[in-house]
Short mmCIF file of C-alpha atoms in Angstrom, two decimals:
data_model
loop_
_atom_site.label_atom_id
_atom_site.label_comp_id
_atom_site.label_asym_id
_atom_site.label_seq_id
_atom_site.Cartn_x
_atom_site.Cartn_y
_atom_site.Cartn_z
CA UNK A 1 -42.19 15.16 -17.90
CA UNK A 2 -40.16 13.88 -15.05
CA UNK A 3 -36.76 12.38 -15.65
CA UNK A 4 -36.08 8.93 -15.38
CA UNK A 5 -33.87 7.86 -13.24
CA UNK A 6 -32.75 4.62 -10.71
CA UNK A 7 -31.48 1.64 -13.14
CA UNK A 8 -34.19 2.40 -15.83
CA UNK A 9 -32.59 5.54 -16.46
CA UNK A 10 -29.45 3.69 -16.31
CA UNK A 11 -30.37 1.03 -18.66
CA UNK A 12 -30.66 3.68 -21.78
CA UNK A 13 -26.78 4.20 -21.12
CA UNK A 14 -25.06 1.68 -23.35
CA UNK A 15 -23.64 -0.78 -21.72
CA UNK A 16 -19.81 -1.32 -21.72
CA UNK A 17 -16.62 -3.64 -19.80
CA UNK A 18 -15.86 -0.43 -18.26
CA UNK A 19 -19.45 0.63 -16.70
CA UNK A 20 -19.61 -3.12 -15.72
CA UNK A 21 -16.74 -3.23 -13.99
CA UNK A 22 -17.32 0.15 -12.45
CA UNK A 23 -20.31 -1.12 -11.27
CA UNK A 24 -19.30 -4.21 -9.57
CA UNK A 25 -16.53 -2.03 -8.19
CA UNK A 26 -19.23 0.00 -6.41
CA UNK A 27 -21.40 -3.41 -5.63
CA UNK A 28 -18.07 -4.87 -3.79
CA UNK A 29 -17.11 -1.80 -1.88
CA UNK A 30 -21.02 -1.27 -0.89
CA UNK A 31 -21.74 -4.57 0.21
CA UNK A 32 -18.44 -6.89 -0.19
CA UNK A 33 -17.20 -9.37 -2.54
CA UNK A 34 -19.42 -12.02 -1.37
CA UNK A 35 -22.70 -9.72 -2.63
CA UNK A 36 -20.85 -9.53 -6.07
CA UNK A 37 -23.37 -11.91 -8.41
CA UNK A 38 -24.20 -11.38 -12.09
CA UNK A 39 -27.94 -11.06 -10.82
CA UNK A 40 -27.29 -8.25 -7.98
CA UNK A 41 -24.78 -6.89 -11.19
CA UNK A 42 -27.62 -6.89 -13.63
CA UNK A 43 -29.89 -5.41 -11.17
CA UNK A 44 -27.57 -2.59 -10.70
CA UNK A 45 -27.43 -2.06 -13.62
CA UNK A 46 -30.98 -2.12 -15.16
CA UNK A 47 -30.14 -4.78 -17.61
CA UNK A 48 -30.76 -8.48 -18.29
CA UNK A 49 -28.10 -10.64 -16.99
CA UNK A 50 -26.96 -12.44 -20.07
CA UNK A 51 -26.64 -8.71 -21.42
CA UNK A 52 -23.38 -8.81 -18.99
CA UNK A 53 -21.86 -11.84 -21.15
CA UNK A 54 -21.24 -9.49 -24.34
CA UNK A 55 -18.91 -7.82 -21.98
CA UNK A 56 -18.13 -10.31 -18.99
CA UNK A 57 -16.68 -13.29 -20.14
CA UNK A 58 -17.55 -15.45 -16.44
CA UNK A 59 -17.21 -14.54 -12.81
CA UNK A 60 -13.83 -15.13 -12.61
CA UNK A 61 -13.06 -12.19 -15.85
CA UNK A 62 -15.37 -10.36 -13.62
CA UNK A 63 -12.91 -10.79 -10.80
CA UNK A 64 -9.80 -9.75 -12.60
CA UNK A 65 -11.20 -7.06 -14.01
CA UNK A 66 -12.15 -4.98 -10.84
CA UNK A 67 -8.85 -5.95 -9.48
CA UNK A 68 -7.32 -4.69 -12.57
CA UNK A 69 -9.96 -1.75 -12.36
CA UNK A 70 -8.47 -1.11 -8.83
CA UNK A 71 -4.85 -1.37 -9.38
CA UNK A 72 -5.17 1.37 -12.17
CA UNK A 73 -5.97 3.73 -9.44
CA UNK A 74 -2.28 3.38 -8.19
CA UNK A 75 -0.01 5.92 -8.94
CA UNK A 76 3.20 5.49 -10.53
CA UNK A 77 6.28 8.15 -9.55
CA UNK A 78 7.80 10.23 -12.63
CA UNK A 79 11.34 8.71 -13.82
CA UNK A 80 13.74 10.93 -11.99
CA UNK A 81 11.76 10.80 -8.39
CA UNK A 82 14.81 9.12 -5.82
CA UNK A 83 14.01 5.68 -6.05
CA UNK A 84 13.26 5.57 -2.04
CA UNK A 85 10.86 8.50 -2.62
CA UNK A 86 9.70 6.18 -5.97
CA UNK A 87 8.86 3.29 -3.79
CA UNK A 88 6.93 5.38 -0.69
CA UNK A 89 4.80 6.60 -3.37
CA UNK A 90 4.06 3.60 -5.02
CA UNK A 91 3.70 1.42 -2.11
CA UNK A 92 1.64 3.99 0.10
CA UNK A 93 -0.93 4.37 -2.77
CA UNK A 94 -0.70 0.89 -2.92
CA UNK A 95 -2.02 0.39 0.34
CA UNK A 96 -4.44 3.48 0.06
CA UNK A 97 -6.14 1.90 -2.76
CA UNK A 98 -6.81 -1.15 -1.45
CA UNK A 99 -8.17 0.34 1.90
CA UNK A 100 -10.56 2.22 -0.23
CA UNK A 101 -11.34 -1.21 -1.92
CA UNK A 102 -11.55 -4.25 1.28
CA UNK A 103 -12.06 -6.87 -0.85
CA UNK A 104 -9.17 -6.67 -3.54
CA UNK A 105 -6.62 -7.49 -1.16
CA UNK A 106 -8.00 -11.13 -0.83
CA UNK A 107 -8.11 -11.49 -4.62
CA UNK A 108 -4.82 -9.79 -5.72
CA UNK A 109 -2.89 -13.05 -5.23
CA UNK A 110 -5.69 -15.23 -6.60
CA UNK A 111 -5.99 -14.25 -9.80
CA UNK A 112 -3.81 -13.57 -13.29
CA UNK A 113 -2.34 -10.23 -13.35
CA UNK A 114 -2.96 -7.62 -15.93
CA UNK A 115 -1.72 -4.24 -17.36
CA UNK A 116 -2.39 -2.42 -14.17
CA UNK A 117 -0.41 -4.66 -11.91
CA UNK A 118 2.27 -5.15 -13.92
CA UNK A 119 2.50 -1.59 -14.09
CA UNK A 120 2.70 -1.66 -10.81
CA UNK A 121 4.95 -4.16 -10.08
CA UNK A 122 7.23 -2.54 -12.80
CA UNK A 123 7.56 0.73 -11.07
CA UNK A 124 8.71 -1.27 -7.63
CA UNK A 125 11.25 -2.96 -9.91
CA UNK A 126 12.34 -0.37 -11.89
CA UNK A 127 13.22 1.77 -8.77
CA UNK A 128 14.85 -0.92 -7.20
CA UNK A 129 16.77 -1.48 -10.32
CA UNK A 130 17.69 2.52 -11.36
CA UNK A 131 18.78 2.57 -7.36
CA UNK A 132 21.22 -0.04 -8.48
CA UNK A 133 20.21 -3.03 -7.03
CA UNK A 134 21.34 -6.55 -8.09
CA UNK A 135 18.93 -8.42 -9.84
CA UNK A 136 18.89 -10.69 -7.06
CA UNK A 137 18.39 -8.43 -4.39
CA UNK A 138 15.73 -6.43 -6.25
CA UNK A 139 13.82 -9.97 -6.65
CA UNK A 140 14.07 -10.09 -2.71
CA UNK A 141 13.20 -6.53 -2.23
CA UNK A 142 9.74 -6.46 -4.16
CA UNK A 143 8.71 -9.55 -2.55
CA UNK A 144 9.49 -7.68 0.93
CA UNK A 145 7.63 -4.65 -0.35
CA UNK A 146 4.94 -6.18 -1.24
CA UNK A 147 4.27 -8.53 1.45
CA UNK A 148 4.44 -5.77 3.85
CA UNK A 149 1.95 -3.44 1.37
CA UNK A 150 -0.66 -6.50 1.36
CA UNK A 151 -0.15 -7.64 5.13
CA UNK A 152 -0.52 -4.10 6.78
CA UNK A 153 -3.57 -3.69 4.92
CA UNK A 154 -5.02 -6.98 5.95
CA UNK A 155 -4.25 -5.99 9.54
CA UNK A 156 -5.74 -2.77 8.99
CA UNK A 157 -9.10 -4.50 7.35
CA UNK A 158 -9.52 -6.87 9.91
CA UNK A 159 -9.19 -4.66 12.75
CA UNK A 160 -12.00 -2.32 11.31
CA UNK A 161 -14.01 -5.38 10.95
CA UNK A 162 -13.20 -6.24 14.73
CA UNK A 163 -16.80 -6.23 16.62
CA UNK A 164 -15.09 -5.13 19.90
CA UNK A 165 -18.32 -6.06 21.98
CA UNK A 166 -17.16 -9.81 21.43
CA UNK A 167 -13.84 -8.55 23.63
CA UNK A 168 -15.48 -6.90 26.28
CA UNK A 169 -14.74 -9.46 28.94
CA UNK A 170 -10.92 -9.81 27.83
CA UNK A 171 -10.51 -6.22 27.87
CA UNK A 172 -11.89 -5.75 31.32
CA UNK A 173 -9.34 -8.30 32.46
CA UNK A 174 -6.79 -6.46 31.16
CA UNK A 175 -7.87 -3.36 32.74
CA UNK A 176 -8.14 -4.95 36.00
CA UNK A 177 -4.43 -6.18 35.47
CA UNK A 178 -5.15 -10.15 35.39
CA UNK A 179 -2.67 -10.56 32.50
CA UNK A 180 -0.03 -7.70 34.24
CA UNK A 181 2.17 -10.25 36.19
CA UNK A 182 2.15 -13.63 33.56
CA UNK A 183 2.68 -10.97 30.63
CA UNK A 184 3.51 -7.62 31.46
CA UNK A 185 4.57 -6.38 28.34
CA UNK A 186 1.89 -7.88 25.89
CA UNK A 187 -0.66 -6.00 28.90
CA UNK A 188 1.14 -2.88 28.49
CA UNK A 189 0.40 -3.26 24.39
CA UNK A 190 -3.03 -4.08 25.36
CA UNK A 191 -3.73 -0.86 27.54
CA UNK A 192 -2.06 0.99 24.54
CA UNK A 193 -4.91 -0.03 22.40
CA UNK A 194 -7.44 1.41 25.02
CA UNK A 195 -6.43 4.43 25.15
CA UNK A 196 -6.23 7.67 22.96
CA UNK A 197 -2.77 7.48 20.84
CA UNK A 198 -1.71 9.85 18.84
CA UNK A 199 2.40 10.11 18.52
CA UNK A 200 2.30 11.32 15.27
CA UNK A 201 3.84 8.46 13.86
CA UNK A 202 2.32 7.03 10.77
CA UNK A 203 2.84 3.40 11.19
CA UNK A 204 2.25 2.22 7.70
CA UNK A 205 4.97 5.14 6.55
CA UNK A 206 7.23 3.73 9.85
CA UNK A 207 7.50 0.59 8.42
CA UNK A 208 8.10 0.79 4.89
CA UNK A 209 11.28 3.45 5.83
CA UNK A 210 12.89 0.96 8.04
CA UNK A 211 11.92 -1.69 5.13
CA UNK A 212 13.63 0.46 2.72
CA UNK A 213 16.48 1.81 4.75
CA UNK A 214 18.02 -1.73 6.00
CA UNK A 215 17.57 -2.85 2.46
CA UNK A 216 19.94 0.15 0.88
CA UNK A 217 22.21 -1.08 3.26
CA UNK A 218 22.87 -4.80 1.57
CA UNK A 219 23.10 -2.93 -1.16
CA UNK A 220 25.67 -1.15 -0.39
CA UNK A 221 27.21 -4.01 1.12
CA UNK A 222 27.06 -6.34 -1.32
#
């Protein structure tokens, strides 16, 4: 006899928060948060959608949950790593993590932290704090580390989401040079983007060392 398989097959597996989660994780990165229902969910998973409600409490549980499901995936540094080392790693997964995942960057802000973020969050801290760091300073720091973390990515998102046939005519403008004389420097930054560059710089990486270097130097001013 054949084996079963699609969401039938699926439905024999008992259901759990974690295979719920998992699979709304895969609905959202599929098809993006705005596909996420507790229908399309149910569907996935071969079940009744009440059946989701022993596990799901409403959409907005559902919500923090793949966040939280997501933000487990970021590693945290072992105790004795240098705390600037510490803080690439964290921060750089960070980011990583919520490339691999577009839509958790719009919802990390929006809803109530859990284990996994606060994990996260600690490490940053804790870093900042073993490095010696003032309290105060450390506040500033994470805020500036995460900021950057969650605005490159956003960047990053929203230029893979470009449709670059919508900038066809600007481009050819700037390619004839009808920009080059008003703004010469923002058409030089243009062209840049037209054309194959690889410097070996990793800009993400770039950033987060100045970040991280002009901040260990209040610190050692203060």
């Amino acid at each position: 006899m054949a084996k079963r398989t699609g969401a039938k097959a699926e439905a024999r597996i008992p259901l759990s928060r974690e295979r719920v989660l998992s699979a709304a994780i895969a609905l959202a990165d599929e098809s993006g948060i705005e596909s996420l229902s507790m229908r399309k969910l149910a569907e996935r998973l071969g079940v009744e959608a009440m059946s989701l409600y022993n596990h799901i409490a409403n959409k907005n549980d559902l919500l923090e949950g793949i966040v939280e499901a997501a933000a487990g995936e970021i590693v945290t540094p072992a105790d004795d790593v240098d705390w600037k080392k510490a803080i690439h790693e964290v921060a750089i997964s960070a980011h990583e993590t919520l490339l691999r995942h577009p839509w958790a960057s719009g919802l990390w802000m929006g809803t109530t932290p859990g284990p996994a973020r606060m994990r996260y969050g600690d490490s940053l801290l804790g870093a900042f704090r073993g490095a010696g760091f003032s309290k105060d300073l450390t506040y500033h720091a994470y805020h500036i580390v995460e900021s950057y973390v969650l605005g490159f990515t956003t960047q990053v998102l929203n230029f893979r989401s470009v449709d670059e046939s919508q900038f066809e005519d600007v481009v050819a403008a700037f390619i004839r040079g009808d920009y080059a004389e008003e703004f010469p420097h923002f058409t030089e930054h243009a062209l840049q983007h037209m054309e194959p560059h690889d410097d070996g710089v990793n800009a993400v990486e770039l950033g987060l060392d100045l970040i991280l270097d002009g901040l260990e130097r209040l610190r050692d001013a203060a």
